[in-house]
Coordinates of C-alpha atoms and ligand atoms in Angstrom, one line a residue:
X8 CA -27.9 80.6 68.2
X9 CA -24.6 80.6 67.4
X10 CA -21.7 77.5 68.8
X11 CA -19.0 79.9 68.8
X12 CA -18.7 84.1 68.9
X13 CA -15.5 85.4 68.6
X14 CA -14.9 89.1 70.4
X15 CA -12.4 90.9 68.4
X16 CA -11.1 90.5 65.2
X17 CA -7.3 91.4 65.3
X18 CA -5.7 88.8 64.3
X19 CA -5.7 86.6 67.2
X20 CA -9.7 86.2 66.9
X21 CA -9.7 86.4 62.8
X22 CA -7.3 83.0 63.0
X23 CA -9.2 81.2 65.7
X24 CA -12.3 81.8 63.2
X25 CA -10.9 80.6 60.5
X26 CA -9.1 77.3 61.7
X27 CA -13.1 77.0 63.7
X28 CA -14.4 77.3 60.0
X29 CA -12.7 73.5 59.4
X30 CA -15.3 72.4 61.5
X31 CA -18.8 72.2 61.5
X32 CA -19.0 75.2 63.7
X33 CA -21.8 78.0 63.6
X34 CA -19.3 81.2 64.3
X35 CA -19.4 84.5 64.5
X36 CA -16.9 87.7 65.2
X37 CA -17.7 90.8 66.6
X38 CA -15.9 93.9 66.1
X39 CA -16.2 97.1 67.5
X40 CA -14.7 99.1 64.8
X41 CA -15.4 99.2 61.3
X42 CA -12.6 97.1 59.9
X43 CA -10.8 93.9 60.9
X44 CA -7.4 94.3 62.5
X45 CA -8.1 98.0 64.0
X46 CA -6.5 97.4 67.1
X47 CA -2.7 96.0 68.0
X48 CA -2.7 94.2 64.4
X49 CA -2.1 97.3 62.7
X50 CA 0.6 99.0 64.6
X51 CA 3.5 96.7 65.6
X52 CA 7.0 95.3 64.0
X53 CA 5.4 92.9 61.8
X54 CA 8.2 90.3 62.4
X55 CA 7.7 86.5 62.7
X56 CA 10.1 86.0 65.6
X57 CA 12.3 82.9 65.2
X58 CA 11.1 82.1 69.0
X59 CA 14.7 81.8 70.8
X60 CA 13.9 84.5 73.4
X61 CA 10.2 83.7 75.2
X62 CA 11.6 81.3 77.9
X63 CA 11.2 77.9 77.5
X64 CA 8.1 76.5 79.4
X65 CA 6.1 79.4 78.7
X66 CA 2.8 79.4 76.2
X67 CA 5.0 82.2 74.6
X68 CA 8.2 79.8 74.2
X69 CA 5.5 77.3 72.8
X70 CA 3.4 79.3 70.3
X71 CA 6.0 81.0 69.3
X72 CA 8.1 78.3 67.8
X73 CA 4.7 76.5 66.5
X74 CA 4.1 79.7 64.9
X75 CA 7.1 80.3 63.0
X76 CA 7.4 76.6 62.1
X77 CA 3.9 77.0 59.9
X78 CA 4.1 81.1 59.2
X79 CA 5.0 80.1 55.5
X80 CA 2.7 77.7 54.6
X81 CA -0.3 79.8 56.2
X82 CA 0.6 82.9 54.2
X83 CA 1.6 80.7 51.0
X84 CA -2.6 79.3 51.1
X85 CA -4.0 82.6 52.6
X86 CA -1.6 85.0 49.8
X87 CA -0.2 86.7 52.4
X88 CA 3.4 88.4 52.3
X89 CA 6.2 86.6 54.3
X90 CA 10.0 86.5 53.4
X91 CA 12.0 84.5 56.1
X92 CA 15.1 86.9 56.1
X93 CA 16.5 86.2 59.5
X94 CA 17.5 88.1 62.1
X95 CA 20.3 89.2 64.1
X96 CA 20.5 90.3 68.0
X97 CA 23.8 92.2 68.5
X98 CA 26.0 91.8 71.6
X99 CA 28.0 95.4 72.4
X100 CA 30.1 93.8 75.8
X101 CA 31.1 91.5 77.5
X102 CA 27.5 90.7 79.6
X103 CA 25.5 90.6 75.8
X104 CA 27.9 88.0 74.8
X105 CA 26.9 86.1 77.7
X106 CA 23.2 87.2 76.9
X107 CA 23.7 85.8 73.4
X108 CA 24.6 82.1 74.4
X109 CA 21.9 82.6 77.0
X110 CA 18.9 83.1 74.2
X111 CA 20.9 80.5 72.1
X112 CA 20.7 77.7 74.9
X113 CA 17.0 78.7 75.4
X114 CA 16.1 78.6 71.5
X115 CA 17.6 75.3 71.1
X116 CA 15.9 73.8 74.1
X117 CA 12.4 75.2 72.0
X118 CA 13.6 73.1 69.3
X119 CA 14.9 76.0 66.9
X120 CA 17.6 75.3 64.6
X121 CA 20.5 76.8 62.7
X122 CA 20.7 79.4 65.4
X123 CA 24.3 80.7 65.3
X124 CA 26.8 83.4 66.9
X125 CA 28.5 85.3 64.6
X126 CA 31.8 87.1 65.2
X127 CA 32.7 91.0 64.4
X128 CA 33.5 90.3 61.1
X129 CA 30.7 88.1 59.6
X130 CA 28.0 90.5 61.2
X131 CA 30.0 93.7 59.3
X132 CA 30.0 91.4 55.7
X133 CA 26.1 90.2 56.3
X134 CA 24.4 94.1 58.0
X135 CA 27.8 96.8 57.0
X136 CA 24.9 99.2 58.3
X137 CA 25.6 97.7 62.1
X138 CA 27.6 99.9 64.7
X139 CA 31.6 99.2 64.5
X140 CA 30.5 99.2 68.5
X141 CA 29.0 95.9 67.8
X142 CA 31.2 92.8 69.2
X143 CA 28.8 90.0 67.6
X144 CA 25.3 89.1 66.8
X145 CA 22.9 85.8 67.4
X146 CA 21.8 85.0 63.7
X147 CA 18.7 83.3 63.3
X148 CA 17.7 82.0 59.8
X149 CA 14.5 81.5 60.5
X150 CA 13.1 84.7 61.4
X151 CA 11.0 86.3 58.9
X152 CA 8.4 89.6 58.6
X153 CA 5.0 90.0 57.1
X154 CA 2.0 92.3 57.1
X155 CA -0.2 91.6 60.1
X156 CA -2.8 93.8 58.8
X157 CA -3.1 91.4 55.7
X158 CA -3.4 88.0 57.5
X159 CA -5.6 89.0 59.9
X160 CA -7.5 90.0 56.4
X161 CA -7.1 87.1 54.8
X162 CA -7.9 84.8 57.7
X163 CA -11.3 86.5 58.5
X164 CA -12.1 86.6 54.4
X165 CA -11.0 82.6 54.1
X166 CA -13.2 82.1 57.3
X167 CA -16.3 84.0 55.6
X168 CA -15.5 82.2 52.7
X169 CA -16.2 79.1 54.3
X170 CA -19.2 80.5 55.9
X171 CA -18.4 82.6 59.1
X172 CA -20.1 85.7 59.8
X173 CA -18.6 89.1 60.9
X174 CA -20.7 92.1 62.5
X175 CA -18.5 95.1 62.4
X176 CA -19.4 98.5 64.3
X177 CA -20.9 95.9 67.4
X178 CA -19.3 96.9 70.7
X179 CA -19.7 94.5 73.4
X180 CA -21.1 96.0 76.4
X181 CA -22.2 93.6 78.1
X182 CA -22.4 89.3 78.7
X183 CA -25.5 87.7 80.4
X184 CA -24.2 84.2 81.1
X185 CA -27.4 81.6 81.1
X186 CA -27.1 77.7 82.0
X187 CA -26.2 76.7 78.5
X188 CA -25.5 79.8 76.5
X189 CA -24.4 83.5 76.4
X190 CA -26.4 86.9 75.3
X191 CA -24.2 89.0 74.1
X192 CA -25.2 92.9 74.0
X193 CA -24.1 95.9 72.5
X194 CA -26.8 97.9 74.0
X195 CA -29.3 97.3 70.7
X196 CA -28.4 93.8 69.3
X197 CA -29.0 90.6 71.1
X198 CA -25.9 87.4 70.0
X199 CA -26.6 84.1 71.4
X200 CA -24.0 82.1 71.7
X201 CA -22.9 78.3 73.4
X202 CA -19.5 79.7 73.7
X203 CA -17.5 83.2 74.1
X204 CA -14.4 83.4 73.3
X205 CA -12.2 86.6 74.3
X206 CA -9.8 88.0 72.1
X207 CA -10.2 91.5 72.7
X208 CA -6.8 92.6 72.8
X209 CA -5.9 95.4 75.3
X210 CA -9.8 95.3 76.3
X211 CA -9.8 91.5 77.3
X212 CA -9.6 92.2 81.3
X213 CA -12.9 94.2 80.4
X214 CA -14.4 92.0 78.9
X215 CA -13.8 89.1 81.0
X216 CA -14.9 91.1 83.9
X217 CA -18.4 91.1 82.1
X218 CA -18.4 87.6 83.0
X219 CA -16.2 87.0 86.4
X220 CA -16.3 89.5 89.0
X221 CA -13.0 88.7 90.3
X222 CA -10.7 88.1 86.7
X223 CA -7.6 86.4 87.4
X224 CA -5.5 89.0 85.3
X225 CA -5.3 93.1 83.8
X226 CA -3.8 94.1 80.7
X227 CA -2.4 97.4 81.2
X228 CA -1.1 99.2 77.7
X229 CA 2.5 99.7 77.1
X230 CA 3.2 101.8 74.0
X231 CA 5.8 101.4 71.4
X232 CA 6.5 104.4 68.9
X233 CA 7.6 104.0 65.0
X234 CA 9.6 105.5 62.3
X235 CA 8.3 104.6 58.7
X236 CA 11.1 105.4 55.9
X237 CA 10.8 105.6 52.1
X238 CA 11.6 102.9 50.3
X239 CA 14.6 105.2 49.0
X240 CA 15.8 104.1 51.8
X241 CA 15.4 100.9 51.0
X242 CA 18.8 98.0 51.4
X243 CA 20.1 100.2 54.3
X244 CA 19.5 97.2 56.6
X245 CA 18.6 93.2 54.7
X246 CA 17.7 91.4 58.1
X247 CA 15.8 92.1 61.4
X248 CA 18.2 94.2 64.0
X249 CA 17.9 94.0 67.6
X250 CA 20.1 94.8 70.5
X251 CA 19.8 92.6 73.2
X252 CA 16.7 92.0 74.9
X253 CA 16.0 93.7 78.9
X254 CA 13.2 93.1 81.0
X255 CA 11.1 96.0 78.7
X256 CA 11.2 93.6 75.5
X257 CA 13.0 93.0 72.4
X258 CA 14.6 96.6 72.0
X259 CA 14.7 99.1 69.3
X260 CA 15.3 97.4 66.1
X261 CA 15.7 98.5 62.7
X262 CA 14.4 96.4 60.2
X263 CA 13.0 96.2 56.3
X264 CA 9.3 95.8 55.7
X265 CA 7.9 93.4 53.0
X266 CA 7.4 96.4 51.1
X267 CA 11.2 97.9 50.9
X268 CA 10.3 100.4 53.5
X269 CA 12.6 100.9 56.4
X270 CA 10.9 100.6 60.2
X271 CA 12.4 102.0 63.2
X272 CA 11.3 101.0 67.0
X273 CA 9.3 100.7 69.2
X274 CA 9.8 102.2 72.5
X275 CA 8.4 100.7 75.3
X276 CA 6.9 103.2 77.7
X277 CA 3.9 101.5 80.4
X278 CA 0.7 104.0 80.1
X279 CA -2.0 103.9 83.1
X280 CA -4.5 100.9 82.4
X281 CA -7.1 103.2 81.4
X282 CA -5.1 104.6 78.6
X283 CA -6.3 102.0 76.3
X284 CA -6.8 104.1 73.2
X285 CA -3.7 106.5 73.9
X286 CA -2.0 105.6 70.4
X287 CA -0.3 109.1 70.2
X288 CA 3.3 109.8 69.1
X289 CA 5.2 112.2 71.0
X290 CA 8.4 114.2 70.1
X291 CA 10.1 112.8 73.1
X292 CA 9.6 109.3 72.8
X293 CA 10.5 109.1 68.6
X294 CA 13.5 110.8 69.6
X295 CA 14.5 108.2 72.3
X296 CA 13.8 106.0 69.6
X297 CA 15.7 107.9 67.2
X298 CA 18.7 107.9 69.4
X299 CA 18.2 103.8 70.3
X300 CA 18.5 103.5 66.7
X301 CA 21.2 105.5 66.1
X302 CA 23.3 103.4 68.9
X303 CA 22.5 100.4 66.8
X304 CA 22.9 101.2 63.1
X305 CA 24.9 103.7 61.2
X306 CA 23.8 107.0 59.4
X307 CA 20.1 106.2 59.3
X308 CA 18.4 108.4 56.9
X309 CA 15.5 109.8 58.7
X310 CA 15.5 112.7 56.7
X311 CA 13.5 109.7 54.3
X312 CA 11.0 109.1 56.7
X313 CA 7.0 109.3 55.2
X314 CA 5.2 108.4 58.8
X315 CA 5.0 107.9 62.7
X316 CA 3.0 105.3 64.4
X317 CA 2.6 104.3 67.3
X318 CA 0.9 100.8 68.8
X319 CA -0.4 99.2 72.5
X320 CA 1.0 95.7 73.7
X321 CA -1.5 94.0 75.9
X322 CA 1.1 94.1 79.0
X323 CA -1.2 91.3 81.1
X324 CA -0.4 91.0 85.0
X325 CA 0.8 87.4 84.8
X326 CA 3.7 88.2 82.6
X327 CA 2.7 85.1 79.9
X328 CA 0.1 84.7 77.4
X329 CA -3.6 83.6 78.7
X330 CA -5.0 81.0 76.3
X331 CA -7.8 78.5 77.7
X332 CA -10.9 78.1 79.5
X333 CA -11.8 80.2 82.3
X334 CA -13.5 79.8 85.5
X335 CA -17.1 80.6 83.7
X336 CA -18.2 77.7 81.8
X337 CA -17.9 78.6 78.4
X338 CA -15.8 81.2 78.0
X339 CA -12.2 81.1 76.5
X340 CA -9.6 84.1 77.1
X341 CA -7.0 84.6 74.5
X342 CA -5.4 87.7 76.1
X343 CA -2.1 89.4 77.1
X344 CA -0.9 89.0 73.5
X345 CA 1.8 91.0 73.2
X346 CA 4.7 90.0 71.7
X347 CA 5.3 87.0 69.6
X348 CA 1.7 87.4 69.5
X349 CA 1.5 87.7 65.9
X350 CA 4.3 85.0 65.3
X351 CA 2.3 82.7 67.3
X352 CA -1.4 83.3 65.8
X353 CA -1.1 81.1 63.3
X354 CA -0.2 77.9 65.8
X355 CA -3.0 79.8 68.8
X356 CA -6.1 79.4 65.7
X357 CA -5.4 75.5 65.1
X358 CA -4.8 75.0 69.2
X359 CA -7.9 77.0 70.5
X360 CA -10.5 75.3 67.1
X361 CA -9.0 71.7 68.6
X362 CA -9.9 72.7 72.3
X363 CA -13.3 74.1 70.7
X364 CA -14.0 71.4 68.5
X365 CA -13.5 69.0 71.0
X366 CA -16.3 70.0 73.9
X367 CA -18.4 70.8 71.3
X368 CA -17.9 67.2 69.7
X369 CA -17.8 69.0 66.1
X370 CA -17.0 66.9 63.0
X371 CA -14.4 68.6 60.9
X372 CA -16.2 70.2 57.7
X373 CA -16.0 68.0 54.8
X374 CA -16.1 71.2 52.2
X375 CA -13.2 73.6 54.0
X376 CA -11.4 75.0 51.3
X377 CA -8.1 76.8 52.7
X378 CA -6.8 79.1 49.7
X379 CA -8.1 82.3 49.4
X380 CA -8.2 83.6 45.9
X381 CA -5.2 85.5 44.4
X382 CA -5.1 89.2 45.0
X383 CA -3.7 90.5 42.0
X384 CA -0.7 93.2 41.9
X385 CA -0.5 94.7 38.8
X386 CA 3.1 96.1 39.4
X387 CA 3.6 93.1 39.6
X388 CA 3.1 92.0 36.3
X389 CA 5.2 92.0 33.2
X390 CA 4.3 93.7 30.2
X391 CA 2.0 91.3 28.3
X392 CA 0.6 89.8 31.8
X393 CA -0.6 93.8 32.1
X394 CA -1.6 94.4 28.7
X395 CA -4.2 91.5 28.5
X396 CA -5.6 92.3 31.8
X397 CA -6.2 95.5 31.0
X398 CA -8.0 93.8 28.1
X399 CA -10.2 91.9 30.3
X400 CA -11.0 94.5 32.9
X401 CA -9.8 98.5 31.8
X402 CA -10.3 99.1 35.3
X403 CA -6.7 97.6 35.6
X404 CA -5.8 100.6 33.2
X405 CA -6.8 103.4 35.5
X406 CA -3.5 104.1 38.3
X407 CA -5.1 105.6 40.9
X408 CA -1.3 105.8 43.3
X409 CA 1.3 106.7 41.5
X410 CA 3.6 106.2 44.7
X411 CA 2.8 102.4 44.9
X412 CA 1.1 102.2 41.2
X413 CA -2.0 101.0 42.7
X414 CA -5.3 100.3 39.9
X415 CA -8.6 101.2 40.3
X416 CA -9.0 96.9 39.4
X417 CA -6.8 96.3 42.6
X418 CA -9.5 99.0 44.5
X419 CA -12.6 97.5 43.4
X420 CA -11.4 93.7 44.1
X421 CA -10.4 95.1 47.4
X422 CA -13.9 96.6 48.4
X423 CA -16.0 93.4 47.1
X424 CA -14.3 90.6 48.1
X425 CA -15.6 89.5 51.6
X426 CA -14.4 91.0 54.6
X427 CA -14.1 94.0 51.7
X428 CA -12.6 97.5 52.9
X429 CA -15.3 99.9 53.7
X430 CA -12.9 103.3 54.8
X431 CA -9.9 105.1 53.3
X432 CA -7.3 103.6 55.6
X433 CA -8.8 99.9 55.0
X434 CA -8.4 100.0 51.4
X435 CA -4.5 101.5 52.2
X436 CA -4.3 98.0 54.5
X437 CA -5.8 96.3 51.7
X438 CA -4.1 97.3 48.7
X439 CA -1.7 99.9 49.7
X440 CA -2.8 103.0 47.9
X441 CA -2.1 106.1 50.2
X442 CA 1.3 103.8 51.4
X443 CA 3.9 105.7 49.5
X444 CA 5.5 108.3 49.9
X445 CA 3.2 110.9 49.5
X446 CA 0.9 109.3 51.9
X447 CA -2.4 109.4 49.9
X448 CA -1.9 112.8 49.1
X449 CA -2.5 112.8 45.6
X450 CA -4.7 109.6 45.7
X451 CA -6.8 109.8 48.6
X452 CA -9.4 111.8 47.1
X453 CA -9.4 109.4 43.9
X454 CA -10.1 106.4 46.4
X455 CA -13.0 108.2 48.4
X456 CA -14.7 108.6 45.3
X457 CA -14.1 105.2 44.2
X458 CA -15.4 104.3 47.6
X459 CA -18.6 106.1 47.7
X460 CA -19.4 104.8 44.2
X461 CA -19.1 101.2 44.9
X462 CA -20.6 101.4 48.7
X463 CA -23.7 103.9 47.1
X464 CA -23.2 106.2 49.5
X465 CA -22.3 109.9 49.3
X466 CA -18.6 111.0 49.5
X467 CA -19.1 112.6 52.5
X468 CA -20.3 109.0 54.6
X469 CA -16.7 107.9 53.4
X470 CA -14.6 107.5 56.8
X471 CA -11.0 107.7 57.2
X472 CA -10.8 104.9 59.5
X473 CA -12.8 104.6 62.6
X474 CA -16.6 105.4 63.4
X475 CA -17.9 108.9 62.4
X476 CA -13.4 109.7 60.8
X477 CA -15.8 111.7 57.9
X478 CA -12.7 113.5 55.4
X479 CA -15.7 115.8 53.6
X480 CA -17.9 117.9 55.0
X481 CA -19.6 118.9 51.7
X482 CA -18.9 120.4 48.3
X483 CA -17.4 123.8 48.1
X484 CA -19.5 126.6 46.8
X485 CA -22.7 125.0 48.1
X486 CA -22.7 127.5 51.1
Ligands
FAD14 C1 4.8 97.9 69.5 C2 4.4 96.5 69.2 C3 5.2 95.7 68.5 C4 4.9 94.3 68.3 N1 5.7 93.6 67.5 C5 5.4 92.3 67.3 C6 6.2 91.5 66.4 O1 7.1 92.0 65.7 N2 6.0 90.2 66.3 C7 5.0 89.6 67.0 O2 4.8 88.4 66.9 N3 4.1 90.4 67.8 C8 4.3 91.7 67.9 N4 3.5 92.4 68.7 C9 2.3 91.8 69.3 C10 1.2 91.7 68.2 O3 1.0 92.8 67.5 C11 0.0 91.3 69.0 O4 0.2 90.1 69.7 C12 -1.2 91.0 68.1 O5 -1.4 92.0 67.1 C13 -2.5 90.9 69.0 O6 -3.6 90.6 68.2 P1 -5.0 90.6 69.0 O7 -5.9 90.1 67.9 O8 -4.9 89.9 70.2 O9 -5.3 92.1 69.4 P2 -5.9 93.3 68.5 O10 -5.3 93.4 67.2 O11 -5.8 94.5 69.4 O12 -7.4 92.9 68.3 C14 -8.4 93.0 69.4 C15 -9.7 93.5 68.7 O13 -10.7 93.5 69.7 C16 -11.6 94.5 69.5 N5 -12.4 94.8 70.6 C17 -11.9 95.3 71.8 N6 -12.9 95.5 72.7 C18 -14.1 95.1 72.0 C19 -15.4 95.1 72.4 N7 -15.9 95.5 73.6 N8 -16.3 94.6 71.5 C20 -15.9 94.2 70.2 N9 -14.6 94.2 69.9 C21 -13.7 94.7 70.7 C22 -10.6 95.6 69.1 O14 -11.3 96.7 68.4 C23 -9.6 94.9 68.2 O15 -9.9 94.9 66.9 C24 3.8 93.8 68.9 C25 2.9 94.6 69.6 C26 3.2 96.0 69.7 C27 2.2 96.9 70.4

């Protein structure tokens, strides 16, 4: 019997494991699909809000703020990516002037500092990129971007390190609630577990319902389409850009990745609240977003761009986030985490373990250890750093993406560490081969092989990214 099980391991559920891990907890995470961070993880903005905008009294306004405060130090012990570049909202009349001193009030009364209004001329000398249309800006220092896909990752492979336990491919289908524990099914496996706690993501309604048979809340889907340009394109804008905000979210903003790519979106288009896997792009939309963009910075170079993406916000009915302990004894929703859901994971893990912790009286773990070991990037490197690793381990030798100059050593660490990539798409998330510019075109097969070697499968059991996503059907000729 387990104390804890976790449903869903975006990154919502992968840091609530991992800051349970400092106790003495038994926990486990179940995933539906055959990675970590499948779901809303891998498709959003990637930015670590500074917090000024969720209002002020909200869980949002709360985490959010919490969040960004620790972002650094979390990535810094979990070797995560994060560079706190800032951001800037710009103000186009006379109303998103007023809008400006509006978020500023409310980021101030969350307690976030240096927030400042810049005029006309300091936003052309920090972003010459922005529209001349554009009046002023709210600059916040604090913002910063990262790689979601990486810390939810990192948190689930420090959690495992520390002895959690993940069961991938395990759909929840359905909860059987007993006096003093949960059976959890996913049609063949039985978990038993003292506590449930539901971070599903766009399926948390669901999965509460399994539960309560009248759930205080829906998440409905709300889409938001991407642009991915090259890193040629890199420089064309330093900071986070937003317009001002509207009653749909943030805007369209252009921003850099912490990889020198250039990202452009989302949208924000409300899909029925069935269309829970509907992570399409369509022509229509990217050119909405296109044109949003265009309205905000000048002479974009889409002619640069490598990919399209799109990802689902967890739009839930009560408008804030849902964190805490439900009606049902036992069971703890995390859901409607849209946006700064990701800024706020970081402070939601250490809240939700505390609330955890406490009811079930755990003693924190006397042998936690919170650094996850260093992921080397041999691009990195300098010349000597390369030439004696290559020494050590010729695996380091062997480029396997010449877009990213990814090594086969990178690969291999990548597959055995725990919470190791299994697919083509989670050793990308991993270690970034397939990222460039030719999009794994050249490399892809390369990895595969790599893959099935390693895993002791055949290449054809090799998915792309999801259940039964097989690239090879067999070898040519054999017909
Ligand atoms: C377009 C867009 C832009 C965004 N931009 C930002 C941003 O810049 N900054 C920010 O802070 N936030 C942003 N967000 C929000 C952020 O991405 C989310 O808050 C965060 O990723 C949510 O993580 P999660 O773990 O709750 O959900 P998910 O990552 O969706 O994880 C839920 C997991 O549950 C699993 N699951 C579902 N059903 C079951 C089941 N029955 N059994 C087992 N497992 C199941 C899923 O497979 C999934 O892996 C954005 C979101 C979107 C869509």
């Amino acid at each position: 019997m387990y104390d804890v099980v976790v449903i869903g391991a975006g990154v919502i559920g992968t840091a609530v494991a991992r800051e349970l891990m400092k106790f003495d907890i038994k926990v486990m995470v179940l995933e539906r699909e055959n990675d970590v961070a499948c779901g809303t993880t891998k498709a959003n903005s990637a930015i670590v809000h500074a917090g000024y905008d969720a209002p002020y009294g909200t869980l949002k306004g709360k985490f959010n703020a919490w969040g960004n405060r620790i972002f650094g130090e979390v990535c810094e012990t979990l070797n995560v990516p994060f560079k706190r570049i800032g951001s800037l909202v710009c103000a186009f009349s006379e109303e998103d002037l007023a809008t400006l001193e509006a978020l500023k009030h409310n980021g101030e009364l969350l307690g976030i500092s240096n927030l400042e209004i810049v005029d006309q001329l300091s936003l052309r000398a920090m972003e010459p990129n922005v529209s001349d249309d554009a009046v002023a800006a709210l600059y916040a220092p604090t913002a910063g971007i990262t790689e979601p896909w990486e810390l939810a990752i990192a948190y689930m492979e420090n959690a495992m390190d520390n002895g959690a336990e993940l069961k991938l491919n395990f759909e929840v289908k359905t909860i059987e609630k007993k006096c003093d524990h949960y059976i959890i099914s996913d049609g063949n496996t039985l978990v038993e577990a003292k506590y449930v706690v539901n971070a599903a993501g766009v399926y948390a309604d669901q999965i509460y319902h399994m539960v309560c048979d009248v759930p205080e809340f829906t998440i409905t889907p709300r889409r938001g389409q991407y642009f991915l340009l090259d890193k040629s394109a890199k420089d064309h804008v330093r900071r986070i850009i937003f317009p001002c905000p509207s009653n749909k979210g943030k805007g369209t903003l252009v921003l850099p990745t912490v990889n020198g790519n250039i990202l452009i979106g989302p949208d924000s288009e409300d899909l029925e609240i069935s269309q829970k896997e509907a992570t399409e792009t369509t022509l229509e939309r990217l050119n909405l977003v296109k044109q949003l963009a265009n309205h905000l910075i000048k002479d974009i170079p889409f002619s640069e761009n490598i990919t399209t993406f799109s990802g689902l916000r967890a739009e839930p009915s009560t408008d804030d986030f849902i964190i805490g302990f439900s009606q049902v004894d036992g069971f703890y929703n995390i859901a409607g985490m849209k946006s700064p859901g990701l800024s706020s994971a970081p402070a939601i893990g250490i809240y939700v373990a505390d609330e955890i912790s406490g009811v079930l009286n755990a003693a924190r773990r006397t042998r936690f250890e919170p650094k996850r070991s260093i992921r080397i990037q041999f691009e990195h490197l300098n010349d000597l750093q390369k030439k004696a690793l290559i020494e050590r381990n010729p695996a380091y030798g062997r480029v396997i993406c010449r877009c990213e100059m990814i090594t086969e050593g990178e690969i291999l660490d990548a597959i055995h560490r725990n919470c190791g990539g299994t697919t083509l798409n989670g050793i990308k998330r991993r270690v970034r081969p397939g990222a460039g510019r030719c999009q794994g075109g050249f490399c892809g097969p390369r990895v595969v092989e790599i893959l099935a070697r390693e895993l002791g499968c055949a290449m054809e059991s090799v998915c792309q990214e999801g259940q039964s996503s097989y690239i090879l059907v067999g070898k040519t000729k054999s017909l």
